[in-house]
Coordinates of C-alpha atoms and ligand atoms in Angstrom, one line a residue:
X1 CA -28.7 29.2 25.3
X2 CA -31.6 29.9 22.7
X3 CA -32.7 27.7 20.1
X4 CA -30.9 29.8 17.3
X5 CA -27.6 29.7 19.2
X6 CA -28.0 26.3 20.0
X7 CA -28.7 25.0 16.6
X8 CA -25.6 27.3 15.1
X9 CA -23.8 25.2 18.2
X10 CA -24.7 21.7 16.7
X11 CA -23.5 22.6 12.8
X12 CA -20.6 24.1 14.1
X13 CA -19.7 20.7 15.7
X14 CA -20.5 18.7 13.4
X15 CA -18.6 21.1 10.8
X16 CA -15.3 20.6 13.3
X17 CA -15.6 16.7 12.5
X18 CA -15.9 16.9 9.2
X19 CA -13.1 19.2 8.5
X20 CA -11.2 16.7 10.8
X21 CA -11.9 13.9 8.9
X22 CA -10.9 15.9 5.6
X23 CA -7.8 17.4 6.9
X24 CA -6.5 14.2 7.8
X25 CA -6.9 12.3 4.4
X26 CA -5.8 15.3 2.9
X27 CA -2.2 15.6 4.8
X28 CA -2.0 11.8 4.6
X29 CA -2.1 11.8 0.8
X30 CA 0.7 14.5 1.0
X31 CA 3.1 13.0 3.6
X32 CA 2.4 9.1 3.5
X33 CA 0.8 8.5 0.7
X34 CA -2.2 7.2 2.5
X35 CA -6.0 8.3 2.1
X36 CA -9.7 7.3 3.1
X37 CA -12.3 6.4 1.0
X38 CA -13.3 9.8 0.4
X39 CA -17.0 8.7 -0.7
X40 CA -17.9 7.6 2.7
X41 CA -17.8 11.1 4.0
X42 CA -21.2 12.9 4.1
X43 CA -20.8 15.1 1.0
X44 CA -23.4 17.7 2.5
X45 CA -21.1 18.3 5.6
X46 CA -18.6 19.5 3.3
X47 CA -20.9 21.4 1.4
X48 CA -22.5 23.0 4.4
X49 CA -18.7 23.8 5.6
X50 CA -17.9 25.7 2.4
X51 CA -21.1 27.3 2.6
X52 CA -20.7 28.7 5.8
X53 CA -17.1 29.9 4.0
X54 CA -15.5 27.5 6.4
X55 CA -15.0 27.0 10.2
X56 CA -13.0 30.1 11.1
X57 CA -16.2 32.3 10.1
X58 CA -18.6 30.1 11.9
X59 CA -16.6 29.0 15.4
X60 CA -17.5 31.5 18.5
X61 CA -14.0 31.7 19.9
X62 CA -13.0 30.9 23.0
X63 CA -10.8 33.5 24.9
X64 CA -10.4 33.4 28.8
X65 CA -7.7 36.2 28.2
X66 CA -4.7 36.5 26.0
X67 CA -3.6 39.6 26.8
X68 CA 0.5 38.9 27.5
X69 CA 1.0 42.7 28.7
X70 CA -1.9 43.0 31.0
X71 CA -1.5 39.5 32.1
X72 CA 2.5 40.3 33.1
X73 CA 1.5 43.2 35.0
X74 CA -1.3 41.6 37.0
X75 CA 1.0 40.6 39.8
X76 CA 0.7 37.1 39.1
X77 CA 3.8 35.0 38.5
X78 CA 4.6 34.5 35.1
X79 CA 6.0 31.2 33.5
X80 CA 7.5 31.1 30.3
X81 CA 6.7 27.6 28.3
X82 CA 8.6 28.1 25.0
X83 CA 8.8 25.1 22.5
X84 CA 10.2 24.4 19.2
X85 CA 7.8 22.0 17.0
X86 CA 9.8 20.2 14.2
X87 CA 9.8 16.3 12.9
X88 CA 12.6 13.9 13.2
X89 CA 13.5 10.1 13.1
X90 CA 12.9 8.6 16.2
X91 CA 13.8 4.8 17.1
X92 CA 11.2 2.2 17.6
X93 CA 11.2 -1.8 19.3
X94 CA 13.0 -4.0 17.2
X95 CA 15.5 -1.8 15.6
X96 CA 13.6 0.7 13.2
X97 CA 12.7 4.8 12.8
X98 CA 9.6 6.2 12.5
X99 CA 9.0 10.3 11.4
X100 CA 8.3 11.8 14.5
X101 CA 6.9 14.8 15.5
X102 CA 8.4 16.8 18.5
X103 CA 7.6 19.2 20.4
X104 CA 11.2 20.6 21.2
X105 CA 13.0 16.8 20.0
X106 CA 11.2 14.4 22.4
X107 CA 8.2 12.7 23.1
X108 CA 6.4 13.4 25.3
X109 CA 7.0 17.2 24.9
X110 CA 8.4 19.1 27.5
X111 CA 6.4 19.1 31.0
X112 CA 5.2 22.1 32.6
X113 CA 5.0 22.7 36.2
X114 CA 3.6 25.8 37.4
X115 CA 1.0 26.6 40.7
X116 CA -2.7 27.4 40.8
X117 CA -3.2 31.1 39.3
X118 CA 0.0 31.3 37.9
X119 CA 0.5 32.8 34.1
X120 CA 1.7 30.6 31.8
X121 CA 3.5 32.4 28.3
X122 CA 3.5 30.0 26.0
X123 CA 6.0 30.8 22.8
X124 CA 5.8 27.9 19.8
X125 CA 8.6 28.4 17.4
X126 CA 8.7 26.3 14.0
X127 CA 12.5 26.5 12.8
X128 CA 12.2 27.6 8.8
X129 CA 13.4 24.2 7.6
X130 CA 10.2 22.3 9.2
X131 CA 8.0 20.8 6.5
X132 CA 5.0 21.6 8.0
X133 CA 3.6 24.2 10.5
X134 CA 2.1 23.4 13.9
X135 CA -0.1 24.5 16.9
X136 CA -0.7 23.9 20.7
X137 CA -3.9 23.6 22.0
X138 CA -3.1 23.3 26.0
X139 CA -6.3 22.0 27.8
X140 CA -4.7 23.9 31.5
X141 CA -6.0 26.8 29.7
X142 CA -9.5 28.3 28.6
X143 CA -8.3 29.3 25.2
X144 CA -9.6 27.4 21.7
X145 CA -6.7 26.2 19.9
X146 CA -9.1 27.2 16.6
X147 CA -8.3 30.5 17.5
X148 CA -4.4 30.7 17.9
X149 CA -4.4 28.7 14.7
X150 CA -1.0 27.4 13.7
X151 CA 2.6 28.9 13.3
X152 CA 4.1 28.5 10.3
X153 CA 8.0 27.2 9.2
X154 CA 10.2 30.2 10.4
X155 CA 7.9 32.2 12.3
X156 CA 7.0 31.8 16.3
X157 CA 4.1 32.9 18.0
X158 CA 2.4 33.1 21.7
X159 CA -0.3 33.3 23.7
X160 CA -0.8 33.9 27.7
X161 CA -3.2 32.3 30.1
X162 CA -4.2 31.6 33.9
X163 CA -4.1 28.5 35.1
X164 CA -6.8 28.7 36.9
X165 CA -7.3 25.0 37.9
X166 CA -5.4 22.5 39.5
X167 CA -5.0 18.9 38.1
X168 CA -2.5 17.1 34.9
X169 CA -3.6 18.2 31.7
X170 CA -2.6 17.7 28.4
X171 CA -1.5 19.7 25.7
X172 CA -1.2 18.8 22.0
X173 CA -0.4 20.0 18.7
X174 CA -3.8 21.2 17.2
X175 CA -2.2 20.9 13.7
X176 CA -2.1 23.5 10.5
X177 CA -5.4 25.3 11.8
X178 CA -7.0 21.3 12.8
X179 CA -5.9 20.0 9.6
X180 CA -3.8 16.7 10.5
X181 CA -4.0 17.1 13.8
X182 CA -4.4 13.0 14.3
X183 CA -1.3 12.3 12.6
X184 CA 1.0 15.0 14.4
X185 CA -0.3 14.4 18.4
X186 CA -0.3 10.7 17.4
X187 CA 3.7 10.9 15.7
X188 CA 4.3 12.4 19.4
X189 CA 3.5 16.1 19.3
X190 CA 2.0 15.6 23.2
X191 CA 2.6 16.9 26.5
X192 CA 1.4 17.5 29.7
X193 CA 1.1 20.5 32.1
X194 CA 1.0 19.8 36.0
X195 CA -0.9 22.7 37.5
X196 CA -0.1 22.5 41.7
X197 CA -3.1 23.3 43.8
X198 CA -1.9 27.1 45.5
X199 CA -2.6 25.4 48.8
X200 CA -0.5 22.6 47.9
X201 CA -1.4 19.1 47.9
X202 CA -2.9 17.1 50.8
X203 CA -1.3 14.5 53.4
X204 CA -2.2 11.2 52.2
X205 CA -4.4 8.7 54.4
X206 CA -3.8 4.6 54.2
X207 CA -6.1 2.8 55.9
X208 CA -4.8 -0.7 57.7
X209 CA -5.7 -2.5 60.1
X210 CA -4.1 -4.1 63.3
X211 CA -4.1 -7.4 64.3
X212 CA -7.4 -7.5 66.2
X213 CA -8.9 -5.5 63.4
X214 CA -8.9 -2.6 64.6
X215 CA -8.6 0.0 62.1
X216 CA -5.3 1.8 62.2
X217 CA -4.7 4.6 60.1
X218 CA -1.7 6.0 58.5
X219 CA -0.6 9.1 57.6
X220 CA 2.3 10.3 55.2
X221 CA 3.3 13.8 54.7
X222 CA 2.0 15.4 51.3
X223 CA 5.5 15.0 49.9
X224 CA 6.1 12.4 47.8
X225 CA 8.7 11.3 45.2
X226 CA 6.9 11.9 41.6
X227 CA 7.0 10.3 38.4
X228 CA 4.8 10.8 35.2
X229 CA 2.9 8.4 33.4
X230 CA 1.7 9.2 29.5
X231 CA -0.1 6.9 27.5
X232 CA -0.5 6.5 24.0
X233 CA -0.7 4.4 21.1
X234 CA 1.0 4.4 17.5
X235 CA -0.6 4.0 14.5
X236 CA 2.7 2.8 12.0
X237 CA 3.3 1.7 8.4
X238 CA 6.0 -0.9 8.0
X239 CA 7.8 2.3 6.4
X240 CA 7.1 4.1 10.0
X241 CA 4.8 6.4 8.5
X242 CA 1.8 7.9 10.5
X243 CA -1.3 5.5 9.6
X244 CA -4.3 7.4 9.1
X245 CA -6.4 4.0 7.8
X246 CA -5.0 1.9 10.9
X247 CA -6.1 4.9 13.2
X248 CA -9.6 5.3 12.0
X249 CA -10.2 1.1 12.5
X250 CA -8.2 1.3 16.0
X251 CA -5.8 -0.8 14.6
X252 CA -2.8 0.5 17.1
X253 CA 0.9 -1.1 15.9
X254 CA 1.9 0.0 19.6
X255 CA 1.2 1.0 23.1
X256 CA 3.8 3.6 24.5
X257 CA 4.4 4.8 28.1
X258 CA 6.8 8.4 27.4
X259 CA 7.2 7.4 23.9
X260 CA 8.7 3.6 24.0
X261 CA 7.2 0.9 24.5
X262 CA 8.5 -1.2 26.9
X263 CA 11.1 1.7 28.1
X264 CA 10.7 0.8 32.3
X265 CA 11.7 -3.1 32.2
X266 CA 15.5 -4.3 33.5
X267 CA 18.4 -4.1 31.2
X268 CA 22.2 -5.6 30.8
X269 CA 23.0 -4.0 34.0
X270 CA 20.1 -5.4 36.2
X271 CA 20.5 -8.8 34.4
X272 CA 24.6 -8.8 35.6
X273 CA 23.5 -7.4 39.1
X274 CA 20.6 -9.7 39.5
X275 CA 21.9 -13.0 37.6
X276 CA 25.4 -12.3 37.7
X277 CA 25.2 -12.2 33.6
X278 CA 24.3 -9.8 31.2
X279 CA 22.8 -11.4 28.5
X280 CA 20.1 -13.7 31.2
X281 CA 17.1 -11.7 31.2
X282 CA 15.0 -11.5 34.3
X283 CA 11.9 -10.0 32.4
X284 CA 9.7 -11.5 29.7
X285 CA 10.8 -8.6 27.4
X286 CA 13.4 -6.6 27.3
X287 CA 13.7 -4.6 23.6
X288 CA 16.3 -2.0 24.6
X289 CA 18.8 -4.3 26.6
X290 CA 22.4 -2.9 25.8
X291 CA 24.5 0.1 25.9
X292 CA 24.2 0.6 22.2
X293 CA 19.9 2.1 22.5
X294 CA 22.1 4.8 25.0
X295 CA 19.0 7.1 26.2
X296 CA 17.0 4.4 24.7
X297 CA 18.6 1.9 26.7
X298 CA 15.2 0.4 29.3
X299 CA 15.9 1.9 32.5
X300 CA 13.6 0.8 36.3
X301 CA 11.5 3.1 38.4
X302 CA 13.1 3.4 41.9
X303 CA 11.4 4.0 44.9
X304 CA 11.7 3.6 49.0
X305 CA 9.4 1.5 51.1
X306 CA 7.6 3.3 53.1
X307 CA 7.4 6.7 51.1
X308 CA 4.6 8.4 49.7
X309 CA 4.8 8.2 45.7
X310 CA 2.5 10.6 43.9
X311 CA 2.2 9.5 40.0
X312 CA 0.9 12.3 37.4
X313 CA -0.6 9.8 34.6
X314 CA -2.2 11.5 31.4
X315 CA -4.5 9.2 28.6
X316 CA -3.5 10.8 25.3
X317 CA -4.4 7.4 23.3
X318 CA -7.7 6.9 21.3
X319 CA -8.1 3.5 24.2
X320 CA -8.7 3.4 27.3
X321 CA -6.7 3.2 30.0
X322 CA -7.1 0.5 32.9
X323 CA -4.5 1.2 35.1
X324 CA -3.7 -0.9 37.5
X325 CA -0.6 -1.8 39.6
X326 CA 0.4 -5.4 39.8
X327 CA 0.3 -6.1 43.8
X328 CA -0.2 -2.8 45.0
X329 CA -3.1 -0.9 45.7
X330 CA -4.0 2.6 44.5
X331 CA -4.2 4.1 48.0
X332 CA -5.6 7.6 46.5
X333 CA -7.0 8.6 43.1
X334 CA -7.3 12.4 42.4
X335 CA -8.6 14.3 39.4
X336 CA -9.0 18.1 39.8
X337 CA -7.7 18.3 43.1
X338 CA -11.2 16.2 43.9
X339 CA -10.4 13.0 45.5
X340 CA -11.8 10.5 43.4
X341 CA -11.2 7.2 44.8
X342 CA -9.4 5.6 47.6
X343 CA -7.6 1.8 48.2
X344 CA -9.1 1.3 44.6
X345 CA -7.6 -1.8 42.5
X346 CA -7.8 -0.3 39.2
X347 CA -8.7 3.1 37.6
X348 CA -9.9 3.8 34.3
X349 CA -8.9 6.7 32.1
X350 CA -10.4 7.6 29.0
X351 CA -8.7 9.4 25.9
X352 CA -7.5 13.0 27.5
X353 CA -7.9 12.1 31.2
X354 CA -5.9 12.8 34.0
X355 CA -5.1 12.0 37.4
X356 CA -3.0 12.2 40.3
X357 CA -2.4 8.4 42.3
X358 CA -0.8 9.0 45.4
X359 CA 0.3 5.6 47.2
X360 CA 2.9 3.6 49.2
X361 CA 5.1 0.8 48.9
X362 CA 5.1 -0.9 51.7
X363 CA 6.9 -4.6 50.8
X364 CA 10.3 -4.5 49.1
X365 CA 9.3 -6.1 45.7
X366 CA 9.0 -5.6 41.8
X367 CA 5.6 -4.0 40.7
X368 CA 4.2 -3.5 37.2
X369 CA 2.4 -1.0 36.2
X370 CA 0.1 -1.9 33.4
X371 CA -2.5 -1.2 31.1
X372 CA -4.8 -3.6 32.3
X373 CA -6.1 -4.4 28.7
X374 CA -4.5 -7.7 27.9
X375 CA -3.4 -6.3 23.9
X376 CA -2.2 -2.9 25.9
X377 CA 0.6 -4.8 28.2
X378 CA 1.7 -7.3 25.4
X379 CA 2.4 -4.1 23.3
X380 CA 4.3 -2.0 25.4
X381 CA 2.5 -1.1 28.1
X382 CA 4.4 -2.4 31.3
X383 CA 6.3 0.0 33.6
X384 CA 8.6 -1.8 36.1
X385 CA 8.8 0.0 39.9
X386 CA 11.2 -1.8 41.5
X387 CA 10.6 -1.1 45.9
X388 CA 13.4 -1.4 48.4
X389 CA 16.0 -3.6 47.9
X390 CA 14.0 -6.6 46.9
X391 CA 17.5 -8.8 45.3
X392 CA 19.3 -8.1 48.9
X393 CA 22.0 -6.4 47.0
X394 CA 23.0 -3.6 49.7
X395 CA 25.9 -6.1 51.1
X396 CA 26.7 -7.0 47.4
X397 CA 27.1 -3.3 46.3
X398 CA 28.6 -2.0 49.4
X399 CA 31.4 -4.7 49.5
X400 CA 32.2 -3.9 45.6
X401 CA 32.9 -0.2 46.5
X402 CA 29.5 1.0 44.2
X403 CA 27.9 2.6 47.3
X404 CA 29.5 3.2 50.9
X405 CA 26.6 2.4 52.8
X406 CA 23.4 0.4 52.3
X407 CA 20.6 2.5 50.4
X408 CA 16.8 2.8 50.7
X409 CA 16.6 2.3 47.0
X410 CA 18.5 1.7 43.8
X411 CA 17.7 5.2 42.8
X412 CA 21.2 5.8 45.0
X413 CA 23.2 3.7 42.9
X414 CA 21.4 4.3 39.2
X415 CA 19.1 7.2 39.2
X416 CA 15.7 7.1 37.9
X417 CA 14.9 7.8 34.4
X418 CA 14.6 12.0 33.2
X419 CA 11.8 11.3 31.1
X420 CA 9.8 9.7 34.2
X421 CA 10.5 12.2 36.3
X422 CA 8.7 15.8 36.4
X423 CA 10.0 19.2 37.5
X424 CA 10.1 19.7 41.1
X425 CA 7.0 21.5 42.6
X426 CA 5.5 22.0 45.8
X427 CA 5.1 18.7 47.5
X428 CA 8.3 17.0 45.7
X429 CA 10.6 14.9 46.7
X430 CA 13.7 15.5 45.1
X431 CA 15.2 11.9 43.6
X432 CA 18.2 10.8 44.8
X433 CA 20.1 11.1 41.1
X434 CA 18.8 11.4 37.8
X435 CA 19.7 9.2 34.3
X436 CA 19.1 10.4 30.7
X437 CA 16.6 8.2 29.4
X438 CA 14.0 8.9 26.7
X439 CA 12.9 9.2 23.7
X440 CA 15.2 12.3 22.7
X441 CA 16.9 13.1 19.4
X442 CA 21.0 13.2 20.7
X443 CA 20.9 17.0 20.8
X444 CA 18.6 16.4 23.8
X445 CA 20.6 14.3 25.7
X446 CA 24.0 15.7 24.7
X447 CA 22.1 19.1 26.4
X448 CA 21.2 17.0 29.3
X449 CA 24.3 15.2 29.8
X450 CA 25.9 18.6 29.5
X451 CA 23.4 20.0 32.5
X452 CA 24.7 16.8 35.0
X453 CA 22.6 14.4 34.4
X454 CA 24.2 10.5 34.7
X455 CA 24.9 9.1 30.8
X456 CA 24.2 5.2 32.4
X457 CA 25.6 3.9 29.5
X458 CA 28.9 5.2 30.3
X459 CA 28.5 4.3 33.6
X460 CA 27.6 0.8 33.3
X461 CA 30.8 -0.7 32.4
X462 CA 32.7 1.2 35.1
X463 CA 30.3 -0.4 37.7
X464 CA 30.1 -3.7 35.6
X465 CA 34.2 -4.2 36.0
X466 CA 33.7 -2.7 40.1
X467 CA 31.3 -6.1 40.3
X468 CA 33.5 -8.8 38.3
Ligands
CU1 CU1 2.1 19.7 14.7

């Protein structure tokens, strides 16, 4: 890189900041009637942005190719990845709304699942009666999100790519062309896309030891039963109204895993099953207790002793992530398809990191996974696994008619949670039954109910009356 190009480079950036910085106060005015002090901002960035006639002129763009026809005729496999963006009301702990923003009426987004060196056509469609428009800057691709720009209320547009490397990565909404783009990833315009390796992913080695320590290694198959993991924080007004002021202090109102906080903790149903009653709560918190929060309603993570587990976790939050298993260890950290770490206690993710933990269960038990960041857990960030049948309630569940035999896990009798739970790829597992849970406008889950997946909140009472 030459000097010239290097110094054109270094206004460029700091141009992108400060039209950041501007766009933000300037949609917050319009839709929450928030702003900065606008004096604190360096008056010669701006004036140096309008000089240069602003960033479209002045940005090289990035393009690794966005050809759709030549792309669909390369002989690659082609994966369509369309997605609606529009803003709804979404619950939050303790009984309120905020204004969300979806991609396609959830958060997280839609995931993507698609194999090393496959296409991926993605089509963003605003519906005309969206306030604002919206982008998608997906980080599995090469492409700047400055170029694709933003669609507009009643219009759709696309764009094609390879993914050319294998890994979790994020995609977001870039905003009306960067403007606002804090408040809409941050009101849950987020996503990720899983990108298998083409050679698929590798057995997974646990290292123990024998009782004359001797080292005795283990090794599972690279199938595993997967779940994803996305963190985030929210930045909220009383009103539930994107915080722009809050954001810019690191003032989070909330830590989410998908969307909720505290969404993967027991409920009525594992209250009854556990202490025969379902208003005696086994866990400290336990926000979305009863039938009434329906797809909202806390649901557990179920998993077998013994079996490989492969967890996609993405960092979309402005904190870091510490994550960290309460007794267990991480028995594999990946990133890139580049092993990373092994039997490590916790691993740290910044804002828009990835990785792949691979590990095993091997006591029946209840395990939180946490944010490891003492304000992070106490605000929502606590995701329940529960292991085997740690309650002993096979002979308790058989004998009541809800199962016929004893299970490996609960996931027999209950499912685990949609929203947890990625589209099958390579190496999956396929879970023993799925349950609607989320943070989905109705529409969603009506569609998903529709498509066979368990409603538990109509189920509970049937298996509630089987137990009395
Ligand atoms: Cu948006």
């Amino acid at each position: 890189m030459n000097k010239r190009t290097s110094m054109l480079f270094t206004i460029a950036a700091v141009a992108v900041m400060g039209a950041t910085l501007f766009g933000s106060t300037y949609t917050q005015t319009q839709i929450a009637g928030q702003s900065l002090d606008a004096s604190k901002l360096d008056v010669d960035v701006m004036e140096q942005i309008h000089q240069m006639g602003g960033l479209q002129l002045v940005m090289p763009q990035a393009f690794a190719e966005t050809d759709c026809g030549a792309l669909e005729s390369s002989g690659r496999t082609v994966v369509e990845f369309n997605l609606e963006g529009y803003s709804v009301e979404l619950p939050i702990m303790g009984g309120k709304t905020f204004n969300a923003m979806t991609f396609s009426g959830q958060v997280p987004g839609p995931t993507l699942r698609v194999t090393q060196g496959d296409v991926v056509k993605m089509t963003l469609s605003i519906p005309d009666w969206e306030v604002t428009g919206h982008g998608n800057d997906m980080h599995a691709s090469q492409i700047s999100a400055g170029a694709f720009e933003s669609v507009n209320p009643g219009e759709t547009s696309q764009y094609c790519y390879i993914a050319e490397s294998a890994g979790v990565f994020k995609y977001h909404c870039s905003g009306v062309k960067l403007v606002g783009m804090d408040q809409h990833v941050l009101s849950g315009m987020y996503g990720i896309a899983i990108v298998d390796p083409a050679n698929g992913y590798k057995k997974l080695m646990v290292e123990k030891t024998s009782g004359s320590g001797q080292l005795d290694r283990q090794f599972y198959d690279a199938d595993a039963l997967e779940f994803q993991l996305q963190y985030n924080q929210m930045y909220l007004t009383p009103e539930g109204n994107y915080d722009a002021g809050a954001m810019f202090q690191h003032h989070n109102t909330a830590t989410v895993v998908n969307g909720m906080q505290f969404g993967y903790v027991p409920n009525m149903a594992h209250n009854l099953l556990v202490n025969g009653d379902t208003g005696k709560n086994i866990f400290v918190a336990q926000p979305w207790n009863g039938l009434e929060h329906k797809q909202y309603q806390s649901q557990l993570l179920f998993v077998e002793n013994g079996q490989h587990v492969r967890l996609f976790v993405e960092n979309h939050g402005n904190e870091p992530l510490f994550f960290h298993i309460v007794g267990e260890i991480l028995d594999r950290v990946t990133q890139g398809n580049r092993v990373q770490s092994a039997a490590t206690e916790t691993w740290l993710l910044g804002g828009s990191q990835n990785m792949i933990v691979d590990l095993v269960f091997d006591e029946p038990g209840v395990y939180a996974a946490v944010n490891h960041d003492y304000a992070a857990i106490y605000t929502g960030a606590a995701t329940i696994f529960v292991a085997g049948d740690p309650f002993g309630l096979n002979p308790v569940l058989v004998d009541k008619g809800v199962i016929e035999a004893p299970v490996a896990s609960y996931a027999y009798a209950l499912g685990n949670p949609s929203d947890a739970v990625p589209p099958m790829g390579s190496n999956s597992i396929a879970h023993p039954a799925i349950n609607i849970h989320g943070l989905y406008t109705d529409d969603v889950a009506s569609e998903m109910q529709e498509n066979g997946m368990i409603p538990l909140w109509e189920v509970i009472p049937v298996v509630a009356e089987m137990l009395s």
